[in-house]
PDB file of C-alpha atoms in Angstrom:
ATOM      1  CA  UNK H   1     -15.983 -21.095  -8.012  1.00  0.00           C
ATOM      2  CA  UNK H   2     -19.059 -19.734  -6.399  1.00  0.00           C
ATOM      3  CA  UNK H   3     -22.684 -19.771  -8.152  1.00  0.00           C
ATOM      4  CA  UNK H   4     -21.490 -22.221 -10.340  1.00  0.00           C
ATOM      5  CA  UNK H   5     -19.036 -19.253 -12.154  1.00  0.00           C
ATOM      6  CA  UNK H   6     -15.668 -18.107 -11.245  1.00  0.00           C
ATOM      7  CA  UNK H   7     -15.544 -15.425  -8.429  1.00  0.00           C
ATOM      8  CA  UNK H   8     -13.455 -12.937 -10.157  1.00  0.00           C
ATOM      9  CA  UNK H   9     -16.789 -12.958 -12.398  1.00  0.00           C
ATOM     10  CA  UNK H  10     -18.378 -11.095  -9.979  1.00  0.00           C
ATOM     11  CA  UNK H  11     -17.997  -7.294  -9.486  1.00  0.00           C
ATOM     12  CA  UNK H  12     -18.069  -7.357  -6.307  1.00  0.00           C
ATOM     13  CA  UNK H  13     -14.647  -9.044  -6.310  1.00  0.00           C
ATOM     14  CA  UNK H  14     -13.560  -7.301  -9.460  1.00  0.00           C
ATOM     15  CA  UNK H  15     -13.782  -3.725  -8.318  1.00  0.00           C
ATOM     16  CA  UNK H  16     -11.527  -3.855  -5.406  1.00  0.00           C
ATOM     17  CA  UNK H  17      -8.998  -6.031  -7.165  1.00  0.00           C
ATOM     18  CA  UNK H  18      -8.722  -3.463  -9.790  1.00  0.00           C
ATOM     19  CA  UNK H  19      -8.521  -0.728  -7.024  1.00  0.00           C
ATOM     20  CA  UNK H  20      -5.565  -2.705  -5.276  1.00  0.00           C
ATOM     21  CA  UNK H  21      -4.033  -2.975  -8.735  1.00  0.00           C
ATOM     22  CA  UNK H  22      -4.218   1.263  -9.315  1.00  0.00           C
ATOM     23  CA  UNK H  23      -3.234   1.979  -5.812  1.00  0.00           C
ATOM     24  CA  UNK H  24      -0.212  -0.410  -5.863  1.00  0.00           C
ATOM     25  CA  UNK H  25       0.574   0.830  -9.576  1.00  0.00           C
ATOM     26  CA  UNK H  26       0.536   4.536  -8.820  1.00  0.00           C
ATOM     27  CA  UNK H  27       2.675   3.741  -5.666  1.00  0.00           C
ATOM     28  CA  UNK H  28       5.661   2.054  -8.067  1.00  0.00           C
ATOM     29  CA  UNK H  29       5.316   5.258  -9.849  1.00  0.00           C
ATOM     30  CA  UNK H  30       6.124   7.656  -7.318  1.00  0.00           C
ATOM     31  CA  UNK H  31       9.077   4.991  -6.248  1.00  0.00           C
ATOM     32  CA  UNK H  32      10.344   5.193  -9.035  1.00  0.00           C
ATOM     33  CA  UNK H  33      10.229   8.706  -9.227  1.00  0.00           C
ATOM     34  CA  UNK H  34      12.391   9.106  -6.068  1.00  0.00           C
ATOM     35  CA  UNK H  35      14.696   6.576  -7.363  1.00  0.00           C
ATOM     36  CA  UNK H  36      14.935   8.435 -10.490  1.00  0.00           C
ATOM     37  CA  UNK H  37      16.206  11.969  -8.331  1.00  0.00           C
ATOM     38  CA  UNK H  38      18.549   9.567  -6.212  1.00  0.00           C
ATOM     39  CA  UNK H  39      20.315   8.388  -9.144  1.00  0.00           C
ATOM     40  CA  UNK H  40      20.900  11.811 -10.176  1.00  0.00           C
ATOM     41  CA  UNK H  41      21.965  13.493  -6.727  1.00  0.00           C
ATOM     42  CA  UNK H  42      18.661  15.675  -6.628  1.00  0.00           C
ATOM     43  CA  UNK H  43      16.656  16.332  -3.338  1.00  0.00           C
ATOM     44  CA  UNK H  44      14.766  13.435  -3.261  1.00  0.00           C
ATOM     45  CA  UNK H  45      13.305  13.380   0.293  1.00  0.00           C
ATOM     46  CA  UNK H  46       9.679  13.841  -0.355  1.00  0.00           C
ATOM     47  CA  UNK H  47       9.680  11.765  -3.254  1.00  0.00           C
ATOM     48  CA  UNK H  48      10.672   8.664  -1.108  1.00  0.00           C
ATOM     49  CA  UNK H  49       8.490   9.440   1.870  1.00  0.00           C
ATOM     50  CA  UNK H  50       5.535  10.302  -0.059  1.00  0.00           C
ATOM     51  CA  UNK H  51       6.562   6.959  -2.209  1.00  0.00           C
ATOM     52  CA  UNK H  52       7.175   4.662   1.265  1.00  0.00           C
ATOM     53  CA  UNK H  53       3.631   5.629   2.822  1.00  0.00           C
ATOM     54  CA  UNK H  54       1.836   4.932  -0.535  1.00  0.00           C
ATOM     55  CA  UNK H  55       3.566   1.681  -1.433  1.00  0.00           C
ATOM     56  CA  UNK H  56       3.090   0.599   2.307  1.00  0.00           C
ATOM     57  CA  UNK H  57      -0.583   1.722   2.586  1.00  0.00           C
ATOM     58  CA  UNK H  58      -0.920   0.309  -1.306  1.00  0.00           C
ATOM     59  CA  UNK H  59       0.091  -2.841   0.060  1.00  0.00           C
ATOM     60  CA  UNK H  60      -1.934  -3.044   3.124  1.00  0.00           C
ATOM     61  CA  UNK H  61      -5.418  -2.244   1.020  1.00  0.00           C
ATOM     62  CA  UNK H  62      -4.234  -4.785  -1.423  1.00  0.00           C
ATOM     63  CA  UNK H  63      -3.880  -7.650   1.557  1.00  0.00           C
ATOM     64  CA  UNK H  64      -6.870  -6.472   3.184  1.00  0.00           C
ATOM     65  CA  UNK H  65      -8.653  -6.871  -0.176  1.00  0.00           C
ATOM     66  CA  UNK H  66      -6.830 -10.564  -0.886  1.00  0.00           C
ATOM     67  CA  UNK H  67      -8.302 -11.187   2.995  1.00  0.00           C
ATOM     68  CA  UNK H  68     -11.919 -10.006   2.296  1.00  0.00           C
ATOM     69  CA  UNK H  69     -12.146 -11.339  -0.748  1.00  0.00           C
ATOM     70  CA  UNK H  70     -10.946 -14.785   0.078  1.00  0.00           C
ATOM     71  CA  UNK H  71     -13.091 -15.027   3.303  1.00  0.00           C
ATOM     72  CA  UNK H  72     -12.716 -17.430   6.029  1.00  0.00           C
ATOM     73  CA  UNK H  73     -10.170 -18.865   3.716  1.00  0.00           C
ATOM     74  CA  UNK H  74      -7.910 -15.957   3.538  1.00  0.00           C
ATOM     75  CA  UNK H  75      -6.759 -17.456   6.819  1.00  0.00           C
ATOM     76  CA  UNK H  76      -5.947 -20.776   5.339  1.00  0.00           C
ATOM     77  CA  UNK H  77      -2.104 -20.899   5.633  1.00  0.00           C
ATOM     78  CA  UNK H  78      -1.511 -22.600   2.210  1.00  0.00           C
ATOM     79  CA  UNK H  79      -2.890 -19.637   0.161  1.00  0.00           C
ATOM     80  CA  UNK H  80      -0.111 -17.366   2.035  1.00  0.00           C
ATOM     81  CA  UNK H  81      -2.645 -14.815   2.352  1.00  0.00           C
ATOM     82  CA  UNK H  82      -2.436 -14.648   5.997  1.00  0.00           C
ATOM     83  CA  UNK H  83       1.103 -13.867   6.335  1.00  0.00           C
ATOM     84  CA  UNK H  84       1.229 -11.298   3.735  1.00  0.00           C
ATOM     85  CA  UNK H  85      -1.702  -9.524   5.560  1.00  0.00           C
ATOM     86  CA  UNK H  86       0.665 -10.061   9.049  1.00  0.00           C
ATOM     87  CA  UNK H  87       3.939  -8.971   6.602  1.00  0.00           C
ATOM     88  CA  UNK H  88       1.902  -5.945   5.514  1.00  0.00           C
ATOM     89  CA  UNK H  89       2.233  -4.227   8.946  1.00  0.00           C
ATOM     90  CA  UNK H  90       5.906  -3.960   8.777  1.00  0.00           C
ATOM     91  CA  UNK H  91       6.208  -1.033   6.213  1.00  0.00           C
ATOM     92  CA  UNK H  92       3.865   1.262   7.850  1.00  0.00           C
ATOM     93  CA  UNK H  93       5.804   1.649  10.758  1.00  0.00           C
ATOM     94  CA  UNK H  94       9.079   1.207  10.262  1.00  0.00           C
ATOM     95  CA  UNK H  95      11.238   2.653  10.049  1.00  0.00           C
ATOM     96  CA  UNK H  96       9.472   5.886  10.268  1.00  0.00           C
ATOM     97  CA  UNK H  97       5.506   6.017  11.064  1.00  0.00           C
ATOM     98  CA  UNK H  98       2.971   6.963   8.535  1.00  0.00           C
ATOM     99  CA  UNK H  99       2.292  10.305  10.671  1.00  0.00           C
ATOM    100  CA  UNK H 100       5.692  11.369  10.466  1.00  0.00           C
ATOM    101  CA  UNK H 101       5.543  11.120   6.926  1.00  0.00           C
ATOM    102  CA  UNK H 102       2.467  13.356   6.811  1.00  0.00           C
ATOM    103  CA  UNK H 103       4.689  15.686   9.047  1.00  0.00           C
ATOM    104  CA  UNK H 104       7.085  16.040   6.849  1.00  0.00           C
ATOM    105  CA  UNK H 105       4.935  15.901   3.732  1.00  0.00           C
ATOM    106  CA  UNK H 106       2.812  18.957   5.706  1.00  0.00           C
ATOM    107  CA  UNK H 107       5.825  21.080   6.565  1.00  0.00           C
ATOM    108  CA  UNK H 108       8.445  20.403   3.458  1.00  0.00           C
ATOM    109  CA  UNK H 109       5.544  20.360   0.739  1.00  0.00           C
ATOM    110  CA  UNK H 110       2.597  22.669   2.162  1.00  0.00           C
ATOM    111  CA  UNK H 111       4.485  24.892   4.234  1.00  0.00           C
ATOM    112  CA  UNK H 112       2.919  24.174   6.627  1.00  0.00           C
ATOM    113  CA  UNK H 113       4.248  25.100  10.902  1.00  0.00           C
ATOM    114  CA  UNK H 114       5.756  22.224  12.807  1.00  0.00           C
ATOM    115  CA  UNK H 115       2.703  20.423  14.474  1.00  0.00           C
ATOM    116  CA  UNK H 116       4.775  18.168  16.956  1.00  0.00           C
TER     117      UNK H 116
END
């Protein structure tokens, strides 16, 4: 509750929630894409880069959001929001970084010349 209402009343608070939503939505989409080739033996290798770097980043916004929203309380251990935000890190850099997916996105997908 804040202003006697409850905060997800507010669009302030709304607006990025729904944007973590999309962004973590369209993310499962393109993992399930690439799961989709796999299971049928197709070339799937951009699919599941292009589908790790926007689940990871997906995830990382939504955290951040969780964080903002939440305040000095995000960092209150019994609303787990802390750890998630610490748990969040993992994905974007392992195993592979999120600029070598780019890489490979750039050179596989845009044709682009080797730029390492």
């Amino acid at each position: 509750m804040v202003f006697g209402r409850p905060i997800g009343q507010n669009q302030g608070i709304q607006h990025p929630l729904a944007k973590a939503w999309m962004q973590v939505e369209a993310a499962s989409l393109m993992v399930f894409k690439a799961a989709t080739l796999f299971d049928k033996g197709l070339d799937c290798g951009v699919e599941a880069n292009s589908a790790k770097y926007l689940a990871a980043e997906a995830g990382y916004e939504a955290c951040q959001t969780a964080m903002m929203s939440m305040g000095g309380m995000g960092y209150a251990q019994e609303y787990h929001v802390e750890r998630y935000f610490r748990e969040v890190m993992i994905p974007r850099i392992a195993p592979v970084s999120p600029h070598q997916i780019m890489n490979f996105i750039a050179e596989r997908v845009l044709e682009l010349p080797k730029s390492y």
